[in-house]
PDB file of N, CA and C in Angstrom:
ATOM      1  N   UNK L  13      -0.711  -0.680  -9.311  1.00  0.00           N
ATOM      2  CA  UNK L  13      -0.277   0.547  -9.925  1.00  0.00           C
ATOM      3  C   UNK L  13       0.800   0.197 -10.946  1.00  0.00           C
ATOM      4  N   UNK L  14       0.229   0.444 -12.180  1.00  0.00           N
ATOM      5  CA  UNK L  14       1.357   0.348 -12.922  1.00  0.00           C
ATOM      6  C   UNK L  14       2.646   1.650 -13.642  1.00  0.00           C
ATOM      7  N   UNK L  15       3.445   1.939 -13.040  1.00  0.00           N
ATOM      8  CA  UNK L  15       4.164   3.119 -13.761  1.00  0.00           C
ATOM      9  C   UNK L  15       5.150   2.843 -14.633  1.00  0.00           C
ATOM     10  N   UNK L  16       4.716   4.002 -15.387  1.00  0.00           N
ATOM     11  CA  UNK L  16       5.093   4.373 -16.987  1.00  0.00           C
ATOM     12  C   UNK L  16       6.345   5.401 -17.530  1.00  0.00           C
ATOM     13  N   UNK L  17       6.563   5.918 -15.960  1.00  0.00           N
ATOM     14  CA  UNK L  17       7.638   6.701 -16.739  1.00  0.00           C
ATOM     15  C   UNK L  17       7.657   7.835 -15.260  1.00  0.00           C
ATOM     16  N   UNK L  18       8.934   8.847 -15.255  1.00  0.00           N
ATOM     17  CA  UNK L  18       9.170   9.662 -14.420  1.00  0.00           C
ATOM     18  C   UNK L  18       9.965  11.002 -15.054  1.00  0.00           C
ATOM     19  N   UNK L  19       9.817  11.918 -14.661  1.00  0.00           N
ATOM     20  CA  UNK L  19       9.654  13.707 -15.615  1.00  0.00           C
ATOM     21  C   UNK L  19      10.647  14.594 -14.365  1.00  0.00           C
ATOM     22  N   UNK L  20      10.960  15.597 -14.849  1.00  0.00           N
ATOM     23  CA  UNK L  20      11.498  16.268 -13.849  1.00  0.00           C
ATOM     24  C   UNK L  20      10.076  17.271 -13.147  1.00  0.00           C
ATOM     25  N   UNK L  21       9.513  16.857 -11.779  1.00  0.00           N
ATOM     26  CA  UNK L  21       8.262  17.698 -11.535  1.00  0.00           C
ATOM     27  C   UNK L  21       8.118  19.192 -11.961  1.00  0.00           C
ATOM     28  N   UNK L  22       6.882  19.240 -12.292  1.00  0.00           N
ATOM     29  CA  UNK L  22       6.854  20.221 -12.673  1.00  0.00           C
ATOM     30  C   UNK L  22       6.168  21.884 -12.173  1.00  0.00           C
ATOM     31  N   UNK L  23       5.912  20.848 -10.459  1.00  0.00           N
ATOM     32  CA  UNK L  23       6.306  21.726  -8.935  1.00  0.00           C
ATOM     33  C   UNK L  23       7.653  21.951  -9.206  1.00  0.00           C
ATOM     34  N   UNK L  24       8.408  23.041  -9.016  1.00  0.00           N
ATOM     35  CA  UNK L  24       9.853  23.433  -8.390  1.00  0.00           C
ATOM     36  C   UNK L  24       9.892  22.951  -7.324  1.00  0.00           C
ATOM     37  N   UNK L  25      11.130  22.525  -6.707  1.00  0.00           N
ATOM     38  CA  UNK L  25      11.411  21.819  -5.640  1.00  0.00           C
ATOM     39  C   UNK L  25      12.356  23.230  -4.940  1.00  0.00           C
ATOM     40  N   UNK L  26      12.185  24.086  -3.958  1.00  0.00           N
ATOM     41  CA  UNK L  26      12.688  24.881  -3.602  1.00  0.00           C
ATOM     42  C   UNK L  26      13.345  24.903  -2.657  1.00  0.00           C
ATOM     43  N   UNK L  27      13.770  23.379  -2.114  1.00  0.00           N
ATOM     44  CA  UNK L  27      15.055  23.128  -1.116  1.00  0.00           C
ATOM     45  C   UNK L  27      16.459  23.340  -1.626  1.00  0.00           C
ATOM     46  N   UNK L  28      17.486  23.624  -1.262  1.00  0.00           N
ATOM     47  CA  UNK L  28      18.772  23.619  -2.136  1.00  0.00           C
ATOM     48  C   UNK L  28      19.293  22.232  -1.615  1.00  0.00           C
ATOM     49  N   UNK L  29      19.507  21.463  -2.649  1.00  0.00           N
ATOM     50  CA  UNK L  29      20.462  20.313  -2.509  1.00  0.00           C
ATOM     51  C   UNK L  29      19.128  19.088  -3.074  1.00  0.00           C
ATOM     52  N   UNK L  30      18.268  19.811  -3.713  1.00  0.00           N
ATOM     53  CA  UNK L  30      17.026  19.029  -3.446  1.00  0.00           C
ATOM     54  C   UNK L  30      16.332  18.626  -5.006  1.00  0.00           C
ATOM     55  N   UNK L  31      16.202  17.407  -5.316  1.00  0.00           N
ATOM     56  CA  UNK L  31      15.473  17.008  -7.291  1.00  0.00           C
ATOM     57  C   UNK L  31      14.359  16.621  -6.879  1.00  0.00           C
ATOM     58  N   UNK L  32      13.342  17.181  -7.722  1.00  0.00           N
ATOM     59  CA  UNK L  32      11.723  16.437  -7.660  1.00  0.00           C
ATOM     60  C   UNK L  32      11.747  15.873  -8.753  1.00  0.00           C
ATOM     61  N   UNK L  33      10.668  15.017  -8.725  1.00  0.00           N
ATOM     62  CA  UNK L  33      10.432  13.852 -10.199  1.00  0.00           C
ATOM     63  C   UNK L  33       9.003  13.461  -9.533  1.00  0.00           C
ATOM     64  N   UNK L  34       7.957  13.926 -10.974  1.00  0.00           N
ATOM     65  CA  UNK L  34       6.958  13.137 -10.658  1.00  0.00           C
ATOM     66  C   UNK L  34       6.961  12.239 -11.549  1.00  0.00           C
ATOM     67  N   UNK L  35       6.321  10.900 -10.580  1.00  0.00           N
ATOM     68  CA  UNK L  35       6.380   9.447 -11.139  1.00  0.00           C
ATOM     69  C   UNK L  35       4.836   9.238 -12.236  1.00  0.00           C
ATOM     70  N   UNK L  36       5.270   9.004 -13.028  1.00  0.00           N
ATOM     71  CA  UNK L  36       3.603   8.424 -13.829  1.00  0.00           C
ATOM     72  C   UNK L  36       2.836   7.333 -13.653  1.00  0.00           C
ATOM     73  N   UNK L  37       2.072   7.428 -13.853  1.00  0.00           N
ATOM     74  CA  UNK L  37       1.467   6.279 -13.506  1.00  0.00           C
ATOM     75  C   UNK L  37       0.044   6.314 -14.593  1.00  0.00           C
ATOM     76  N   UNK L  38       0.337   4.749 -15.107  1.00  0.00           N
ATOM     77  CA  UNK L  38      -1.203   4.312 -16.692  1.00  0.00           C
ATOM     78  C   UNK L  38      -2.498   5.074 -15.822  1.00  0.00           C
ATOM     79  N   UNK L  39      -2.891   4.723 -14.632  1.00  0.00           N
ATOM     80  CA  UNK L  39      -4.145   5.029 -14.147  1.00  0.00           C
ATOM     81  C   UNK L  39      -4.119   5.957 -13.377  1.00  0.00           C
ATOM     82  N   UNK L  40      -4.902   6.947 -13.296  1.00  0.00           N
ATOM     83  CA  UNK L  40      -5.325   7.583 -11.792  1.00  0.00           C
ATOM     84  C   UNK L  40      -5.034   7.276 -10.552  1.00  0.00           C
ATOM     85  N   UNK L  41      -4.411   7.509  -9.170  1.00  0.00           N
ATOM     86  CA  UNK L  41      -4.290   6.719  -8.247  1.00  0.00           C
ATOM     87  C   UNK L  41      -5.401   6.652  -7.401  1.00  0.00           C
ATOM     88  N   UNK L  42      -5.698   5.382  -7.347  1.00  0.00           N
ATOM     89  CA  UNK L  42      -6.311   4.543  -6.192  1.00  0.00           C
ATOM     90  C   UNK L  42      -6.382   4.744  -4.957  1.00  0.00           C
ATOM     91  N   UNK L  43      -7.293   4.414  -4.009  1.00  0.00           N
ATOM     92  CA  UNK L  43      -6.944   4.068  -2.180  1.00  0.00           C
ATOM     93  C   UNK L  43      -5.993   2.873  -2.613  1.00  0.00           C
ATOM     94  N   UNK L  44      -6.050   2.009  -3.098  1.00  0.00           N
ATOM     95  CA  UNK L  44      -5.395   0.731  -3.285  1.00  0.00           C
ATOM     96  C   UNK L  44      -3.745   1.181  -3.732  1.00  0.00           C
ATOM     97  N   UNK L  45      -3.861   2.039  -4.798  1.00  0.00           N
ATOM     98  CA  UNK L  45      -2.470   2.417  -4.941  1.00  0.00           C
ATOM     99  C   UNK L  45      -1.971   3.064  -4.315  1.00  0.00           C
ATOM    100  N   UNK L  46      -2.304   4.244  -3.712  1.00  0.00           N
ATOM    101  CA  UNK L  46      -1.412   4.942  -2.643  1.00  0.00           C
ATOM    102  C   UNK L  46      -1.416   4.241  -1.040  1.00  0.00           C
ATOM    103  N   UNK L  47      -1.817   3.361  -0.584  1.00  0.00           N
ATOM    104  CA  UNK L  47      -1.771   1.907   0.272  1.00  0.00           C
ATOM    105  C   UNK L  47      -0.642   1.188   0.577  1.00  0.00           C
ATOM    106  N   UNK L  48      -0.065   0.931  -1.165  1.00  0.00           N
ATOM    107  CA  UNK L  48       0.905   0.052  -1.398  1.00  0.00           C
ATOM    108  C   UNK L  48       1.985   0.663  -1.214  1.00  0.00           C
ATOM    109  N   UNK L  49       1.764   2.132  -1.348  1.00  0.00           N
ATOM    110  CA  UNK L  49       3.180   3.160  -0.982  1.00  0.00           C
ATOM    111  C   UNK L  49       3.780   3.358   0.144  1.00  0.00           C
ATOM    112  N   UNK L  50       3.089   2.178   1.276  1.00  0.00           N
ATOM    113  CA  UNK L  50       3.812   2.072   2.790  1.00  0.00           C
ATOM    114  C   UNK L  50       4.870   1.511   2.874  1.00  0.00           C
ATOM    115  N   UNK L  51       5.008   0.827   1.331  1.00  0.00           N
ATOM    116  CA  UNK L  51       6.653  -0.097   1.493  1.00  0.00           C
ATOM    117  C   UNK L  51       7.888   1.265   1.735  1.00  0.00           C
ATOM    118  N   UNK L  52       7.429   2.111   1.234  1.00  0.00           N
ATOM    119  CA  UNK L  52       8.135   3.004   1.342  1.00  0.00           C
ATOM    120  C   UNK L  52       8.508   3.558   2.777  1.00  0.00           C
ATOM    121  N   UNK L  53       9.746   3.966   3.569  1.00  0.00           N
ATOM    122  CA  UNK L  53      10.372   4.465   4.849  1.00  0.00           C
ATOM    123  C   UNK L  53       9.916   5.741   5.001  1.00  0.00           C
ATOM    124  N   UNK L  54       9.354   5.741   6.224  1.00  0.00           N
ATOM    125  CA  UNK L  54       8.826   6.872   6.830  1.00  0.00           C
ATOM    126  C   UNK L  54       7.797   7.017   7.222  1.00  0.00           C
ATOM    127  N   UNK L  55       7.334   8.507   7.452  1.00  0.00           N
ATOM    128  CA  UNK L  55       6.245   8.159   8.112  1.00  0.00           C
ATOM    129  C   UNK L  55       4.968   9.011   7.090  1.00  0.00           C
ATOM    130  N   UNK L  56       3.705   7.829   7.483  1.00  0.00           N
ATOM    131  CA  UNK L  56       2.392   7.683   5.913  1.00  0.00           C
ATOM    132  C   UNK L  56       1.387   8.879   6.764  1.00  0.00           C
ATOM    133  N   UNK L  57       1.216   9.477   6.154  1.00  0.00           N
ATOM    134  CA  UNK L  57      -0.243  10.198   6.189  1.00  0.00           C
ATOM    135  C   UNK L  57      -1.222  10.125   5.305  1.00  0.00           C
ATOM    136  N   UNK L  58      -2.822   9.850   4.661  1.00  0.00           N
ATOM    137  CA  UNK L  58      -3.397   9.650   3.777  1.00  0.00           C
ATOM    138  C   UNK L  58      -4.661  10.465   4.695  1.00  0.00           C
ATOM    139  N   UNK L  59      -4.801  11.561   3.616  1.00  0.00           N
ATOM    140  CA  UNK L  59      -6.266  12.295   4.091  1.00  0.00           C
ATOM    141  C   UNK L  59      -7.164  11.850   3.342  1.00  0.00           C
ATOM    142  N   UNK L  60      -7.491  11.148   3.629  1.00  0.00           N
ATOM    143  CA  UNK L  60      -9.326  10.262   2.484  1.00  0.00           C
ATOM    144  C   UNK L  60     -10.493  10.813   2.535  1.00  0.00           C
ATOM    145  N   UNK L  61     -10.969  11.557   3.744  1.00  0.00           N
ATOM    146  CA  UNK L  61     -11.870  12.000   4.333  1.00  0.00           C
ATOM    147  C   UNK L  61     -12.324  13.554   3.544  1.00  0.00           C
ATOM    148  N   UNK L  62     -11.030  13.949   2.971  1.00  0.00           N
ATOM    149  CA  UNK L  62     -11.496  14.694   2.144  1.00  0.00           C
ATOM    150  C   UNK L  62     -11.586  15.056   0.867  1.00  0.00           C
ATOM    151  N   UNK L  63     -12.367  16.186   0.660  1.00  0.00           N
ATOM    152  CA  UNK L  63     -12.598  15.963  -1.009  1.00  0.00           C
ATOM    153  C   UNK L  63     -11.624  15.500  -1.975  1.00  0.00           C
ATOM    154  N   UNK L  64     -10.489  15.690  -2.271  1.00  0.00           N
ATOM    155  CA  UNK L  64      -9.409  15.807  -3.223  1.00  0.00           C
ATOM    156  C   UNK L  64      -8.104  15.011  -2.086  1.00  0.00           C
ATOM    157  N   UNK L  65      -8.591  13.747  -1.588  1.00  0.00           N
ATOM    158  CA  UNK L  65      -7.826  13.384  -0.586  1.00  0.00           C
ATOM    159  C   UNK L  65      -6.036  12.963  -1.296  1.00  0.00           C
ATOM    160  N   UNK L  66      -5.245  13.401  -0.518  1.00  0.00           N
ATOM    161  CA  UNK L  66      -4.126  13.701  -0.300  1.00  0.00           C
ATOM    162  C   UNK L  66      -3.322  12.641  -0.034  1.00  0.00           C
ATOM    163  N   UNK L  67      -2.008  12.810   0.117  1.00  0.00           N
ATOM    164  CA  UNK L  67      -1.175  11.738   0.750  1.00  0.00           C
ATOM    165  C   UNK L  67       0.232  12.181   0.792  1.00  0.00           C
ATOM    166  N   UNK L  68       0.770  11.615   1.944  1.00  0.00           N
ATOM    167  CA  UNK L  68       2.504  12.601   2.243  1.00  0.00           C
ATOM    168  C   UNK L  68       3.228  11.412   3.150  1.00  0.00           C
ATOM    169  N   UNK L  69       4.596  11.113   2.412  1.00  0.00           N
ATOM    170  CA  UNK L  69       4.889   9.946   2.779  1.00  0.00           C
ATOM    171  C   UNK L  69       6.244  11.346   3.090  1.00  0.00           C
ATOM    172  N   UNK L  70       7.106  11.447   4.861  1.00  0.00           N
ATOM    173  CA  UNK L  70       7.830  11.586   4.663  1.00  0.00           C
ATOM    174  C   UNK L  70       9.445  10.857   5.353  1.00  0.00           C
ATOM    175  N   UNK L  71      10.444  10.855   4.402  1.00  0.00           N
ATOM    176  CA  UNK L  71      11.893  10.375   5.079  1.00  0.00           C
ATOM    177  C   UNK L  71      12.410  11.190   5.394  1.00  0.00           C
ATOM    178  N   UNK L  72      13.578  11.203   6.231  1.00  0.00           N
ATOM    179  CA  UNK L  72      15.001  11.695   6.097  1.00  0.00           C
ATOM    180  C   UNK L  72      15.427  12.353   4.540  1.00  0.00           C
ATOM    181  N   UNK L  73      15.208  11.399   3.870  1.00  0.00           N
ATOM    182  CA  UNK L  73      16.133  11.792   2.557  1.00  0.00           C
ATOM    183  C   UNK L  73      15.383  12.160   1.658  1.00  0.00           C
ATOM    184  N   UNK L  74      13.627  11.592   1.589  1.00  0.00           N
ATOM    185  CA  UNK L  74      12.442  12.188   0.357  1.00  0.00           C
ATOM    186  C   UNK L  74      11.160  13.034   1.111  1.00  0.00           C
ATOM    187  N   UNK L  75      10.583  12.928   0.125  1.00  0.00           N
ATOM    188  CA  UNK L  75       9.131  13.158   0.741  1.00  0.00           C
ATOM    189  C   UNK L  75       8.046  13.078  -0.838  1.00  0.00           C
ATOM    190  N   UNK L  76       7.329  12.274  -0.519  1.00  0.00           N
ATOM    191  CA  UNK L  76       6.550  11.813  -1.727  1.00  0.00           C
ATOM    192  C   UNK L  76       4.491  12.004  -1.131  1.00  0.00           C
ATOM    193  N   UNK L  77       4.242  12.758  -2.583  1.00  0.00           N
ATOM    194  CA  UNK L  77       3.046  12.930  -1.836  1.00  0.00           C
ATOM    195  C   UNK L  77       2.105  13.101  -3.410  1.00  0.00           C
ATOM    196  N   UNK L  78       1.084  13.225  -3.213  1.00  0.00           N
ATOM    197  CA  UNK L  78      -0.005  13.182  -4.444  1.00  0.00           C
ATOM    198  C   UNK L  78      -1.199  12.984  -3.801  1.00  0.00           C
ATOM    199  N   UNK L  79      -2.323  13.027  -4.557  1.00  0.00           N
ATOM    200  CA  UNK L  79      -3.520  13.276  -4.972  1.00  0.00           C
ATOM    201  C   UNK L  79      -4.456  11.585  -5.267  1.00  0.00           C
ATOM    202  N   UNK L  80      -5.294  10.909  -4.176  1.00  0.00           N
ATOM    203  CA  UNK L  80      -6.220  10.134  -5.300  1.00  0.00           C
ATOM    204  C   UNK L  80      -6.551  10.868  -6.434  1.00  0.00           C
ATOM    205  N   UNK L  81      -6.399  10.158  -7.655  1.00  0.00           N
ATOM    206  CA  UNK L  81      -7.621  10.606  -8.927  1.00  0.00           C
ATOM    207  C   UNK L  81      -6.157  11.305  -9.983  1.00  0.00           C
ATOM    208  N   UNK L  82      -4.991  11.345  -9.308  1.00  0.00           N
ATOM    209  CA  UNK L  82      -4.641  12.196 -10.145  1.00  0.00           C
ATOM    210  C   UNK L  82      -3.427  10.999 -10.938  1.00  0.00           C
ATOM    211  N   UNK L  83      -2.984  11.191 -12.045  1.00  0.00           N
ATOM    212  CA  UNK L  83      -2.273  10.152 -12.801  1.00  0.00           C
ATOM    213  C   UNK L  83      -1.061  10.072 -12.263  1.00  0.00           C
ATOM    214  N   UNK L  84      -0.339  10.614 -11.177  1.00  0.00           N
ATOM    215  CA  UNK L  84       1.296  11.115 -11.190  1.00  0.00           C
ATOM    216  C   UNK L  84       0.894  11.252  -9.280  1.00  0.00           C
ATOM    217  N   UNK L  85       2.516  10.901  -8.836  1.00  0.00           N
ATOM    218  CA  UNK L  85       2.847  11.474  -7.507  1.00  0.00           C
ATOM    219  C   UNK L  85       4.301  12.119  -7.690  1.00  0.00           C
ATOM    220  N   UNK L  86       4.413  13.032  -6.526  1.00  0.00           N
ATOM    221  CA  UNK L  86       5.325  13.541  -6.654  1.00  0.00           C
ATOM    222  C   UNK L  86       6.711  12.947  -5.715  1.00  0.00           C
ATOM    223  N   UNK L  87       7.895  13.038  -6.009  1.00  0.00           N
ATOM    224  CA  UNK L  87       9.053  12.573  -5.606  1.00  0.00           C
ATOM    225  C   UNK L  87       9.933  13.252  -5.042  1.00  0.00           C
ATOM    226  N   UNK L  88      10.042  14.025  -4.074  1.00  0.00           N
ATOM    227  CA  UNK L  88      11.094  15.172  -3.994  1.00  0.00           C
ATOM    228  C   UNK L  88      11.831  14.114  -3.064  1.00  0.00           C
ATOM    229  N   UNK L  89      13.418  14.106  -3.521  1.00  0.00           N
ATOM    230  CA  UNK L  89      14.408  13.751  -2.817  1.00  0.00           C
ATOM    231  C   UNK L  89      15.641  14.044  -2.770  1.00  0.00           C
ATOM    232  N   UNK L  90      16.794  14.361  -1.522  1.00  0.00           N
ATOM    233  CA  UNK L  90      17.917  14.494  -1.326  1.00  0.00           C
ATOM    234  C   UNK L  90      18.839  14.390  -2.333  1.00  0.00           C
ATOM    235  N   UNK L  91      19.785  15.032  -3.634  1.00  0.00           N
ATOM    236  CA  UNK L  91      20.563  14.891  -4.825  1.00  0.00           C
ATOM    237  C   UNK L  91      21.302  13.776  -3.998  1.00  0.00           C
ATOM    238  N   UNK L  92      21.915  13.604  -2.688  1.00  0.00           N
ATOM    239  CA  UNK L  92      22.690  12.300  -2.614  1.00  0.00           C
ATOM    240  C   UNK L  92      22.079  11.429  -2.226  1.00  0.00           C
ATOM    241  N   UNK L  93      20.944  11.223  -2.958  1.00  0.00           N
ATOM    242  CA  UNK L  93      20.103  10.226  -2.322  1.00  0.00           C
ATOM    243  C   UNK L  93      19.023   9.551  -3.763  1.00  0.00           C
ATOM    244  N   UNK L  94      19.268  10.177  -4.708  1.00  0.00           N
ATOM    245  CA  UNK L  94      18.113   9.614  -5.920  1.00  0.00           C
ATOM    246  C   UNK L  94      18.112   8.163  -6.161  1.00  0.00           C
ATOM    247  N   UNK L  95      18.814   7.625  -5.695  1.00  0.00           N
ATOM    248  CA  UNK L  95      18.706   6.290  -5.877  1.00  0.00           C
ATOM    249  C   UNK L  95      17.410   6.097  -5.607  1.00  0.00           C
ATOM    250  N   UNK L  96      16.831   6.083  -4.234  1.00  0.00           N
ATOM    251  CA  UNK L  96      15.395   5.858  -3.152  1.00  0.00           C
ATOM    252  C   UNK L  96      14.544   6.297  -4.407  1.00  0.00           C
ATOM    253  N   UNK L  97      14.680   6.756  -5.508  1.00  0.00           N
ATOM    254  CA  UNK L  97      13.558   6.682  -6.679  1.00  0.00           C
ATOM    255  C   UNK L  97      13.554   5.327  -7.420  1.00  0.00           C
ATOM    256  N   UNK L  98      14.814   5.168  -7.318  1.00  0.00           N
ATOM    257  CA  UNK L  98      15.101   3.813  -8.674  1.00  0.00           C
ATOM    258  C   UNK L  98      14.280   2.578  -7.297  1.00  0.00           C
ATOM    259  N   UNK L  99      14.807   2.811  -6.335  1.00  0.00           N
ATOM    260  CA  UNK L  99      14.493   1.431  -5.512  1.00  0.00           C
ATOM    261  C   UNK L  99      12.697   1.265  -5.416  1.00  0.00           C
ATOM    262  N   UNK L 100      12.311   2.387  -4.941  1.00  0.00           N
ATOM    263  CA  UNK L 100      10.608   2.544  -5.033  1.00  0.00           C
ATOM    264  C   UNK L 100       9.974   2.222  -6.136  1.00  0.00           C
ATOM    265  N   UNK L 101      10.470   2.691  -7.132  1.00  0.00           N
ATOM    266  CA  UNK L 101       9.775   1.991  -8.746  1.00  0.00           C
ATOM    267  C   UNK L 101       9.878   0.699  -8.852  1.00  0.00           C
ATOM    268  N   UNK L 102      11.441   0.259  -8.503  1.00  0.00           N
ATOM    269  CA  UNK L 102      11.416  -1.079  -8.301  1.00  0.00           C
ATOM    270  C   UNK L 102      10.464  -2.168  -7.484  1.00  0.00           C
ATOM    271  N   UNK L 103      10.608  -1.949  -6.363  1.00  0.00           N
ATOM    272  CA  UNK L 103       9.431  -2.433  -5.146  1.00  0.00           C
ATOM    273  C   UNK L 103       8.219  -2.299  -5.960  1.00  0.00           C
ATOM    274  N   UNK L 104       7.695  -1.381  -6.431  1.00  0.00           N
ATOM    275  CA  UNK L 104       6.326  -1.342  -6.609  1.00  0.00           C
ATOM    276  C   UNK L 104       6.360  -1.678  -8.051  1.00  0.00           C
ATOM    277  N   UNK L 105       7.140  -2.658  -8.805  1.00  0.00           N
ATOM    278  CA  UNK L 105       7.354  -3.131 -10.067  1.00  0.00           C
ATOM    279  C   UNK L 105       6.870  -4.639  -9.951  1.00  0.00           C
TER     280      UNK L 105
END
């Protein structure tokens, strides 16, 4: 997965205390790319089985989730906590 860049989502994030950012990404995501998103803390769910299969990674401090097929995942995380964006791009850099 190669990513290209990160936006303020353009889901509202309707927790208070709470920033979304969806991450870009050159390609569509993969089974292969959303896979690699286990480096990430917490706990993985991946619905494959169905049509428009899904995925919901959640922490304590984020919760990141998206779509195979779709170019972008989403990032919602804790304002004292945005770092866990910079570090995940990193890892998966």
């Amino acid at each position: 997965m190669i990513i290209t860049g990160r936006r303020k989502s353009l889901e509202a994030c309707t927790e208070a205390g709470w920033d979304a950012f969806d991450i870009l990404t050159r390609e569509p995501l993969t089974d292969e790319d959303i896979e690699s998103l286990r480096i990430a803390e917490g706990s993985f769910l991946y619905m494959r089985q169905l049509r428009k299969p899904f995925f919901k990674i959640e922490s304590h401090n984020y919760i990141i989730k998206g779509v195979k097929g779709d170019p972008f995942f989403r990032f919602a995380v804790h304002r004292d906590h945005t770092d866990e964006v910079d570090k995940l791009i990193g890892a998966l850099s």
